[in-house]
mmCIF file of C-alpha atoms and ligand atoms in Angstrom:
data_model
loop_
_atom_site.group_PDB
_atom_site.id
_atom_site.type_symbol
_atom_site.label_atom_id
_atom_site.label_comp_id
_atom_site.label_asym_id
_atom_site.label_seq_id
_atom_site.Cartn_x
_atom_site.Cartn_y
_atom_site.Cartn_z
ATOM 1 C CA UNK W 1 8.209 27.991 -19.603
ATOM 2 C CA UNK W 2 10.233 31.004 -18.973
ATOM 3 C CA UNK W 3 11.364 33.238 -21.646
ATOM 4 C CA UNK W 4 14.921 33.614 -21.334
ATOM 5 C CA UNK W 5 16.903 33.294 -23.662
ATOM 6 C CA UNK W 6 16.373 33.793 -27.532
ATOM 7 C CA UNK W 7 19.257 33.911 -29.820
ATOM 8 C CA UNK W 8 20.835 37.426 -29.704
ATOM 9 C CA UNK W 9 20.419 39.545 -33.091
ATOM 10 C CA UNK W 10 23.598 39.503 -35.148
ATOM 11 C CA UNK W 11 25.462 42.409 -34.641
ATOM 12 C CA UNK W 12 27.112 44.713 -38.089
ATOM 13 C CA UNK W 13 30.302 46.058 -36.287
ATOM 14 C CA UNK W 14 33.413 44.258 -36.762
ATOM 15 C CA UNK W 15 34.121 41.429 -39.853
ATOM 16 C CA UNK W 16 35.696 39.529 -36.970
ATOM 17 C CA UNK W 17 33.100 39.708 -34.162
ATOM 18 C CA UNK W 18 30.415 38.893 -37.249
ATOM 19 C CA UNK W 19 32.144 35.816 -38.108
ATOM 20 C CA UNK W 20 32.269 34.918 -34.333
ATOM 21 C CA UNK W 21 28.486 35.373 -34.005
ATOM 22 C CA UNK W 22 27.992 33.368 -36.468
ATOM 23 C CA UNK W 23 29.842 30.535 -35.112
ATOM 24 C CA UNK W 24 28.433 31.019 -31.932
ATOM 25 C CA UNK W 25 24.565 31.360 -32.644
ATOM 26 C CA UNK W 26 23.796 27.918 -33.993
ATOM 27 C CA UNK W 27 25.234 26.590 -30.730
ATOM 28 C CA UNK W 28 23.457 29.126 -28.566
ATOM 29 C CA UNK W 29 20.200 28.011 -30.243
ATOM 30 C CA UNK W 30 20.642 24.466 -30.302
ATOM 31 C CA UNK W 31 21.361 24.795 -26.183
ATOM 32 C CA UNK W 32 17.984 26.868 -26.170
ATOM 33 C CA UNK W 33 16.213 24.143 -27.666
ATOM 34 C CA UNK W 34 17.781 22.243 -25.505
ATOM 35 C CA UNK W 35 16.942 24.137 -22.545
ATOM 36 C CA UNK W 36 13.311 24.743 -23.854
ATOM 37 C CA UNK W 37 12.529 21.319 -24.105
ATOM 38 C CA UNK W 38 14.021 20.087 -20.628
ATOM 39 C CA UNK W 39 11.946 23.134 -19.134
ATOM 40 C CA UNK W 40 8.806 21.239 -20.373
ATOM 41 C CA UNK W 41 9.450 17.943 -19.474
ATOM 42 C CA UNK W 42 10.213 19.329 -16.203
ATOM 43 C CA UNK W 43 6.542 21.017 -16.167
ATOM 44 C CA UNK W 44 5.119 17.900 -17.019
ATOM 45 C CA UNK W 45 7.074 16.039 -13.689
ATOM 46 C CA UNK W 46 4.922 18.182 -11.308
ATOM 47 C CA UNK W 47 1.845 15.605 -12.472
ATOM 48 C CA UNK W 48 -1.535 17.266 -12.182
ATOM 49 C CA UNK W 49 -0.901 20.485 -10.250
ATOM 50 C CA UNK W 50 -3.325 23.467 -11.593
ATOM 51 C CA UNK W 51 -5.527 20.630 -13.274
ATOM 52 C CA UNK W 52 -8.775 21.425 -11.569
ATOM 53 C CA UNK W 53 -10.766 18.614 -13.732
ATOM 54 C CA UNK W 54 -10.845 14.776 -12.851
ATOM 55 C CA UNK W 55 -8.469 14.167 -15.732
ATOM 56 C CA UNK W 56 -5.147 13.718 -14.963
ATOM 57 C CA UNK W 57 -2.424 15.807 -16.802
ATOM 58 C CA UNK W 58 -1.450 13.581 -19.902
ATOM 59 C CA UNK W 59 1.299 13.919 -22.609
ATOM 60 C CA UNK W 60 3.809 16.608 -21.926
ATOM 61 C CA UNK W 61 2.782 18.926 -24.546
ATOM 62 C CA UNK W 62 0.012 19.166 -27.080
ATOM 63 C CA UNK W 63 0.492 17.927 -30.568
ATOM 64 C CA UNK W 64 1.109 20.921 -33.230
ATOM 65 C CA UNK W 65 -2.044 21.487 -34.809
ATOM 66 C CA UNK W 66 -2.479 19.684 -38.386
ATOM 67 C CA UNK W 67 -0.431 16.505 -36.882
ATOM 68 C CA UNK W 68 -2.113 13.365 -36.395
ATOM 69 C CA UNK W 69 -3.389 12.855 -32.899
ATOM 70 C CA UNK W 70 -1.977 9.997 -30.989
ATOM 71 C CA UNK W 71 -5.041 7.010 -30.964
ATOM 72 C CA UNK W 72 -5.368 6.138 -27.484
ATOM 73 C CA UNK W 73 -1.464 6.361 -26.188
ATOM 74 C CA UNK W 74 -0.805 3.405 -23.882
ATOM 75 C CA UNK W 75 0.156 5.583 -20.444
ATOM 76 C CA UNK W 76 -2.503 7.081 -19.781
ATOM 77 C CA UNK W 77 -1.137 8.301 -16.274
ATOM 78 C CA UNK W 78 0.594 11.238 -15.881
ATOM 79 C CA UNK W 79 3.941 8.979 -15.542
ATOM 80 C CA UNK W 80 5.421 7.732 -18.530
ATOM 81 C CA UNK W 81 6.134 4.457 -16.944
ATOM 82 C CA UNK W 82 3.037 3.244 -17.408
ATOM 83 C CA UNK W 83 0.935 1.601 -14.093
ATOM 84 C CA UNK W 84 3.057 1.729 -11.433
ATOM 85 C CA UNK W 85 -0.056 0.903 -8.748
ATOM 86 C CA UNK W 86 -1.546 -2.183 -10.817
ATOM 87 C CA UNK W 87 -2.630 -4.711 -8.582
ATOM 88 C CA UNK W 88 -2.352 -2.202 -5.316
ATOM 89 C CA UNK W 89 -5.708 -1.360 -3.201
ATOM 90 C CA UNK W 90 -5.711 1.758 -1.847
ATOM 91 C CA UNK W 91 -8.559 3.214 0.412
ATOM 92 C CA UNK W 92 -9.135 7.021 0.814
ATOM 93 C CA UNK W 93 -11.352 7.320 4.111
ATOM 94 C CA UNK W 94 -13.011 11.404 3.694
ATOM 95 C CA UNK W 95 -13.086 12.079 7.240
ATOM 96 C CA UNK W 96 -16.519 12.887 8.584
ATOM 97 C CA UNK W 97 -19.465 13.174 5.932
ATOM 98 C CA UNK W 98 -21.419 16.139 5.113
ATOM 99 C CA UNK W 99 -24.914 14.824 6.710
ATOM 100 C CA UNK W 100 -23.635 14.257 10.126
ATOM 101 C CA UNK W 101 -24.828 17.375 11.324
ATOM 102 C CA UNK W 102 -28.457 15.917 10.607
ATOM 103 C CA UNK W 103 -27.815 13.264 12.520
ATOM 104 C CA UNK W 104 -26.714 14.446 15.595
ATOM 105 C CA UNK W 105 -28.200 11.066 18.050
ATOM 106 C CA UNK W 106 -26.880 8.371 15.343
ATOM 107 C CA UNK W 107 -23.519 9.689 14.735
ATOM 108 C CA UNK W 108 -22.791 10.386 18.913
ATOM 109 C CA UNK W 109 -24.093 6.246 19.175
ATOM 110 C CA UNK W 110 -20.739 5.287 21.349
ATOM 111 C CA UNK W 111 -19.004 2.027 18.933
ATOM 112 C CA UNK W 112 -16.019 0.018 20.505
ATOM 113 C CA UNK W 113 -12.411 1.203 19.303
ATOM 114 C CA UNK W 114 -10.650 -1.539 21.472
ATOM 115 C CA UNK W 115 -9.258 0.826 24.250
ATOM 116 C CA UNK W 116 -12.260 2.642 24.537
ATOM 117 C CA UNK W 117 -15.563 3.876 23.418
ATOM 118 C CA UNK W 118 -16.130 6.657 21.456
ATOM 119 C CA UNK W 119 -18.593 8.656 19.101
ATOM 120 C CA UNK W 120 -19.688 6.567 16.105
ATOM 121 C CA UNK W 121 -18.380 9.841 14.011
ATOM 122 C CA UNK W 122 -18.703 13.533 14.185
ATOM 123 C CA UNK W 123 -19.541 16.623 12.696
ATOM 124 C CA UNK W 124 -15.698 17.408 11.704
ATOM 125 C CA UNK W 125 -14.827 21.661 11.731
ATOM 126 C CA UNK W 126 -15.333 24.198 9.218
ATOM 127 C CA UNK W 127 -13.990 27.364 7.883
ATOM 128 C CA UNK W 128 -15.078 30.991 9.082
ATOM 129 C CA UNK W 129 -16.950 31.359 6.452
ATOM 130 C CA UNK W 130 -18.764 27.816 6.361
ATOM 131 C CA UNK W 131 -17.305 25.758 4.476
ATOM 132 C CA UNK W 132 -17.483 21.939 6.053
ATOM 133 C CA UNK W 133 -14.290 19.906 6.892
ATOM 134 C CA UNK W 134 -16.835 17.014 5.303
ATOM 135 C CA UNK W 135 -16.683 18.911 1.820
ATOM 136 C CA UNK W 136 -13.297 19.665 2.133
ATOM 137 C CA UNK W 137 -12.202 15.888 3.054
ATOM 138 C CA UNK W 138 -14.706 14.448 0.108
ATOM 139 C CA UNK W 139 -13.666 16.766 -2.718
ATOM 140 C CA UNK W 140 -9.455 16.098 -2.192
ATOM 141 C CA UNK W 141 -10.396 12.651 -1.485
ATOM 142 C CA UNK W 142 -12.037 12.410 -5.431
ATOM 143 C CA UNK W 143 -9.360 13.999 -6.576
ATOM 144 C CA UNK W 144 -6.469 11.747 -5.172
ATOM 145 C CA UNK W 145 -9.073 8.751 -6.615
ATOM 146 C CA UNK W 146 -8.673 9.927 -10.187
ATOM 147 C CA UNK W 147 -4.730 10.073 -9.766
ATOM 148 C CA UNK W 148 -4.116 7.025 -8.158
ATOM 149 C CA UNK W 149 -6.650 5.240 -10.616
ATOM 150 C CA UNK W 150 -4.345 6.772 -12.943
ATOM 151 C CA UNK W 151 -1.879 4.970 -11.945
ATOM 152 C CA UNK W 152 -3.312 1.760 -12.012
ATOM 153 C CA UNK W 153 -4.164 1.554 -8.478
ATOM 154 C CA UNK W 154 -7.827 0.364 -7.138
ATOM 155 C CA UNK W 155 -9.456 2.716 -5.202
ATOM 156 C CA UNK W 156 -12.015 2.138 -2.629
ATOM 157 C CA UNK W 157 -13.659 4.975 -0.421
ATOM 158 C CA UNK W 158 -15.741 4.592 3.012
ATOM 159 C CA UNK W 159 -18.084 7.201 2.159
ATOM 160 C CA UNK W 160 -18.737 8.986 -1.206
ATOM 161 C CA UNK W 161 -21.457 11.326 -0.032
ATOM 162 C CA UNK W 162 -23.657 8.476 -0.502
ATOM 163 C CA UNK W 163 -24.299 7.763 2.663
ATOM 164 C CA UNK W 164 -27.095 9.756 4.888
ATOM 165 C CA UNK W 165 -24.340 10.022 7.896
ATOM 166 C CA UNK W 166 -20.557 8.689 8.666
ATOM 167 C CA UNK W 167 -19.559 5.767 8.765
ATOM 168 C CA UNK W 168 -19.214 5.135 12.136
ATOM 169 C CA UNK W 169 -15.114 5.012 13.013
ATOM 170 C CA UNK W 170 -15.030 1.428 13.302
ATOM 171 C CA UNK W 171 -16.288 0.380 10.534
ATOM 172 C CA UNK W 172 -14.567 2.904 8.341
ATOM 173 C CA UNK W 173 -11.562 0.436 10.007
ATOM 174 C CA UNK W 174 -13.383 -2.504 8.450
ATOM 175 C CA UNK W 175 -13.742 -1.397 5.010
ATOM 176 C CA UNK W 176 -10.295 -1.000 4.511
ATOM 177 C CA UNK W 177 -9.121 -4.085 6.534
ATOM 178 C CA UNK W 178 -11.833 -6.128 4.141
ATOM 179 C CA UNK W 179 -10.665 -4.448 0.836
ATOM 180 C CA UNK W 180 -6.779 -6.119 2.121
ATOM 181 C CA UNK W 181 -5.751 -2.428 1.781
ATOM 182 C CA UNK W 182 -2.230 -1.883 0.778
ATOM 183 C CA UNK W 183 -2.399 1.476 1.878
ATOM 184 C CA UNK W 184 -5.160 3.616 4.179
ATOM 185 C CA UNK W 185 -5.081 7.298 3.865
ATOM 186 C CA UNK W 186 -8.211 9.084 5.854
ATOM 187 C CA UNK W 187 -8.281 12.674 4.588
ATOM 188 C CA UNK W 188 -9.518 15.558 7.562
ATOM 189 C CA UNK W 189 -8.522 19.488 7.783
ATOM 190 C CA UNK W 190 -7.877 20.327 11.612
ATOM 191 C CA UNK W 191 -10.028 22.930 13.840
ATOM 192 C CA UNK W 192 -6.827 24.490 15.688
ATOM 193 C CA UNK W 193 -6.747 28.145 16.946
ATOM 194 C CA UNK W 194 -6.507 30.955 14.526
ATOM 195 C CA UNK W 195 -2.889 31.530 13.497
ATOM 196 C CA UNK W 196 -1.703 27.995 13.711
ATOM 197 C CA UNK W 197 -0.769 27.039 10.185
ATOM 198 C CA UNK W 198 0.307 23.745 8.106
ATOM 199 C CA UNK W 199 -0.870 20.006 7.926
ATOM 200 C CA UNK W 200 0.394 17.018 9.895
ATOM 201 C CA UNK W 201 -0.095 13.187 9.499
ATOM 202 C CA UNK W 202 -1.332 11.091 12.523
ATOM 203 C CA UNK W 203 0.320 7.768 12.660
ATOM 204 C CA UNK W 204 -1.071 4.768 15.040
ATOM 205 C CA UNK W 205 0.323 4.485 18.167
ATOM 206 C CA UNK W 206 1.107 0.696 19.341
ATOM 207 C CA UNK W 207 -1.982 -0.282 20.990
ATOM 208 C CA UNK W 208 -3.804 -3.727 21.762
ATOM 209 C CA UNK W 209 -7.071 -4.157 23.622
ATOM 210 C CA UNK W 210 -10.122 -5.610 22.942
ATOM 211 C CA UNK W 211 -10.194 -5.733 19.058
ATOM 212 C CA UNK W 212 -7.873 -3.483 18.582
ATOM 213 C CA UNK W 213 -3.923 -4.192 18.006
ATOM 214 C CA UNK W 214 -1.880 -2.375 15.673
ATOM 215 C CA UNK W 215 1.743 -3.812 16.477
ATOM 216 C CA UNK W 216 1.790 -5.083 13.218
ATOM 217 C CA UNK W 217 0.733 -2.063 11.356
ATOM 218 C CA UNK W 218 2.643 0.934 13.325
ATOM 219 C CA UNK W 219 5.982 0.630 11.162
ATOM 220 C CA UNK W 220 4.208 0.092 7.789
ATOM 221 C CA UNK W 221 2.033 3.190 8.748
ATOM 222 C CA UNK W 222 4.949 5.191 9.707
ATOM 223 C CA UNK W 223 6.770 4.804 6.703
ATOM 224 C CA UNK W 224 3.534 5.546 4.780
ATOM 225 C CA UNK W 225 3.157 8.834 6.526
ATOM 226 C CA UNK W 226 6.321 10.146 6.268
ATOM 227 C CA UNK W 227 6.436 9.573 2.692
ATOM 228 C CA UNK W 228 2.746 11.569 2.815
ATOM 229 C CA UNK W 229 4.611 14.250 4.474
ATOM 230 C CA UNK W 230 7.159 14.370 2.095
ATOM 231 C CA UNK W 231 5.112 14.657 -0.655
ATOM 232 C CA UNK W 232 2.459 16.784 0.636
ATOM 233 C CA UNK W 233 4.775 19.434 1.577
ATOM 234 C CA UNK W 234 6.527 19.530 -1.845
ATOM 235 C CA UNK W 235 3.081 19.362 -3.460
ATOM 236 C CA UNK W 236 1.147 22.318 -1.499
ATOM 237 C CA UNK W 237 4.263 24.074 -0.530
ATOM 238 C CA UNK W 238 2.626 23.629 2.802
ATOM 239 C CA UNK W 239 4.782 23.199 6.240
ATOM 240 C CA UNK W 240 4.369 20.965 9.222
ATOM 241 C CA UNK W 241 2.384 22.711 11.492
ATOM 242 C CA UNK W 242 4.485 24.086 14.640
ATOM 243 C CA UNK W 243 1.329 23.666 17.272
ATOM 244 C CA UNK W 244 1.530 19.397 17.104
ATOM 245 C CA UNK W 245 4.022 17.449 17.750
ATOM 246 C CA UNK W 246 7.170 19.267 17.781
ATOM 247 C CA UNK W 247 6.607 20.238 14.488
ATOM 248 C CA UNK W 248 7.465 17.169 13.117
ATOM 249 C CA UNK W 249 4.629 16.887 11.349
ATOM 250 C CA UNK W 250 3.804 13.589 12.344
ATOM 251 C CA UNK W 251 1.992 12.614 15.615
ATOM 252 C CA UNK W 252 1.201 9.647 16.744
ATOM 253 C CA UNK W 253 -2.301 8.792 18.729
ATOM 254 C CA UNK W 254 -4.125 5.792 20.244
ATOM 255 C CA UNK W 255 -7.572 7.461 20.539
ATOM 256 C CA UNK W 256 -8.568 6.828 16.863
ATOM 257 C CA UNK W 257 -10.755 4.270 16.535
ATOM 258 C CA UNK W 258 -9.999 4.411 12.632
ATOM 259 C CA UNK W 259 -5.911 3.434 13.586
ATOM 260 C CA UNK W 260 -6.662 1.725 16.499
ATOM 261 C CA UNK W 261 -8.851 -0.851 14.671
ATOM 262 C CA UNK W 262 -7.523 -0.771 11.302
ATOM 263 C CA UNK W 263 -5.094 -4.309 10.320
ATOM 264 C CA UNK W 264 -3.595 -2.765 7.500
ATOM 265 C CA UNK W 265 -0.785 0.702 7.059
ATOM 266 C CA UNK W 266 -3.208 3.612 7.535
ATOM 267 C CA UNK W 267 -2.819 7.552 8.599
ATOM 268 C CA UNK W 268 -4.605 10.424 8.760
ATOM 269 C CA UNK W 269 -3.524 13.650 7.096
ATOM 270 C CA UNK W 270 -4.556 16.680 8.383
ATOM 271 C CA UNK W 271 -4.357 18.975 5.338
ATOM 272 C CA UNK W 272 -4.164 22.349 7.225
ATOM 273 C CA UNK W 273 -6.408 24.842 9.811
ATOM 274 C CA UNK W 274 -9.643 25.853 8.801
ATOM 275 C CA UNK W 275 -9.534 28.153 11.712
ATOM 276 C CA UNK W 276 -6.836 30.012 10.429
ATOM 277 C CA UNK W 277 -8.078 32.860 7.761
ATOM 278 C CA UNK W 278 -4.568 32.148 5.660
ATOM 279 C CA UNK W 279 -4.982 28.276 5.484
ATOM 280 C CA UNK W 280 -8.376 28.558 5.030
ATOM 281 C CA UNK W 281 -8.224 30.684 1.774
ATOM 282 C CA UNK W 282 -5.913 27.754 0.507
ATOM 283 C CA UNK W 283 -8.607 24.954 1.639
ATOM 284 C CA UNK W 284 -11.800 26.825 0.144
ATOM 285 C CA UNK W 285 -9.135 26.797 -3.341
ATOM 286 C CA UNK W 286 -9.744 24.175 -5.890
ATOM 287 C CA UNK W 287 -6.159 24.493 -7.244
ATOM 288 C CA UNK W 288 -4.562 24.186 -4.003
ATOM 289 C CA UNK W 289 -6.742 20.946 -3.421
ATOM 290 C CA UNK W 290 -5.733 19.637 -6.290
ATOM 291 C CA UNK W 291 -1.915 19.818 -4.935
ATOM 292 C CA UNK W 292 -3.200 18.648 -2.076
ATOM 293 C CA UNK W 293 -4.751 15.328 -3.761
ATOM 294 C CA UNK W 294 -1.564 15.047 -6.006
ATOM 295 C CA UNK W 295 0.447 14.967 -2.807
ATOM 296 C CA UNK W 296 -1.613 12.200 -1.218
ATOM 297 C CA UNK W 297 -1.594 10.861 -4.145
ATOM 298 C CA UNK W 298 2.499 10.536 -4.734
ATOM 299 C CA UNK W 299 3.053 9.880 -1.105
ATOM 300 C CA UNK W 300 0.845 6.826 -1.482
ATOM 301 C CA UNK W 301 2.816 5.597 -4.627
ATOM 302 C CA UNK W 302 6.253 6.763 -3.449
ATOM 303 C CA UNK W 303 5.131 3.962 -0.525
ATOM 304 C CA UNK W 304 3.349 1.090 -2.538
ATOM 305 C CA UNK W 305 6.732 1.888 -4.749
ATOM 306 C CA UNK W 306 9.113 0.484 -2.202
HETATM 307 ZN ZN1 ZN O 1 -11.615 15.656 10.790
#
């Protein structure tokens, strides 16, 4: 919506440079409109960013007062082709849950990941100034609900801060292998040292023991979360943090009970350090989150979209 270019005012020198302005103005202003309206459209492309409520951003511009309002316009998402996730199940896992911390016996309960035992679920990290990776993980996670839904897409979560602690890691596996889960996305902020900066995705490693064997799931998951990383970096302006994995942005583990045991494509994002004063001011920011849901949110389409 930049202002840059209005139609010069006419000038009164020259009969001849007159008559050339006059020519020329109609065809500067009709490329300003032009321009103008492009501009907006373009606005409109970046789908939800600054939109801190659960509505999604809607027509491109408002009608001009006094015009009719549009009864109930058919694409409702922010895309105007319509539902492009109909029929697609998508689960957003919020990493940890806000009440494990009063929980401390059930949540350390050891549960079978299939290569190993390991803590049912855990606290999570926090920022310096206290606020909970649990918050942080439930609040994008809402937000990437309401743009996915959107978009047509069924959403299912493992926890909705209606639970009095986790779910344990295995069975936030279960819930999305049960819902047949086209996609998996489990949302967490790392706990790195101060002055590491930037968000990475965690893909499943290849694994198979006990009940757990991702072989079928590693390429579908990979492809997932490099579209994630894609479109979380464009989204949040965000890099790949340079303490993981080469900076790739995406590592892969086999200690995650919630890869190890999960059937269907799943990741983990780790949206950035809440150790780090710089990423933590974005975190605690409700407009940054909402870039951050948006780009879960278009990763996960740009993947179902394939
Ligand atoms: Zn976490």
């Amino acid at each position: 919506m930049s202002n840059g270019s209005f139609p010069p005012e006419p000038g009164r020198r020259g009969g001849t440079l007159a008559i050339v302005l006059a020519a020329l103005i109609p065809a500067c202003f009709a490329g300003w409109l032009l321009w103008s309206s492009l501009g907006d459209s373009k606005d409109d492309g970046a789908d939800g960013v600054g939109a801190p409520t659960t509505s999604s951003t809607s027509s491109p511009s408002p009608p001009p007062s006094g015009a009719p309002a549009a009864p109930a316009p058919p694409t409702p998402s922010g895309n105007a082709s319509g539902k492009p996730l109909a029929g697609k199940v998508v689960v957003i896992d919020p990493g940890h849950n806000p009440n494990n911390r009063d929980h401390p016996s059930q949540i350390a309960r050891l549960v079978d990941i299939g290569t190993d035992e390991k803590e049912c679920d855990t606290t999570g990290t926090a920022t310096n100034s206290g606020y909970a990776e649990a918050s942080f993980t439930l609040d994008v996670a809402r937000r990437a609900r309401t743009l996915l839904e959107a978009r047509g897409a069924t959403v299912r979560f493992t926890q909705d801060g209606d639970r009095p602690y986790g779910p344990c890691v295995d069975e936030r596996a279960e819930i999305g292998n049960k819902a047949h889960a086209d996609a998996v996305v489990s949302v967490h902020a790392d706990g790195a040292a101060a002055g590491e900066r930037g968000f990475h995705v965690i893909l499943p490693k290849s694994v198979r023991g006990g009940g757990a064997d991702t072989s079928a799931i590693t390429a579908p998951s990979r492809r997932l979360g490099e579209r994630l990383r894609s479109r979380f970096a464009k989204a949040t302006g965000s890099e790949p943090a340079r303490y993981i994995a080469d900076g790739s942005g995406l590592d892969v583990r086999g200690d995650l009970g919630g890869l190890n045991l999960s059937t269907v494509p799943k990741v983990f994002i780790e949206c950035g350090n809440m150790r780090d004063s710089q990423d933590a001011a974005q975190l605690t920011d409700k407009a940054w989150r909402e870039r951050a849901a948006d780009g879960v949110a278009q990763g996960i389409t740009d993947f179902l979209n394939e």
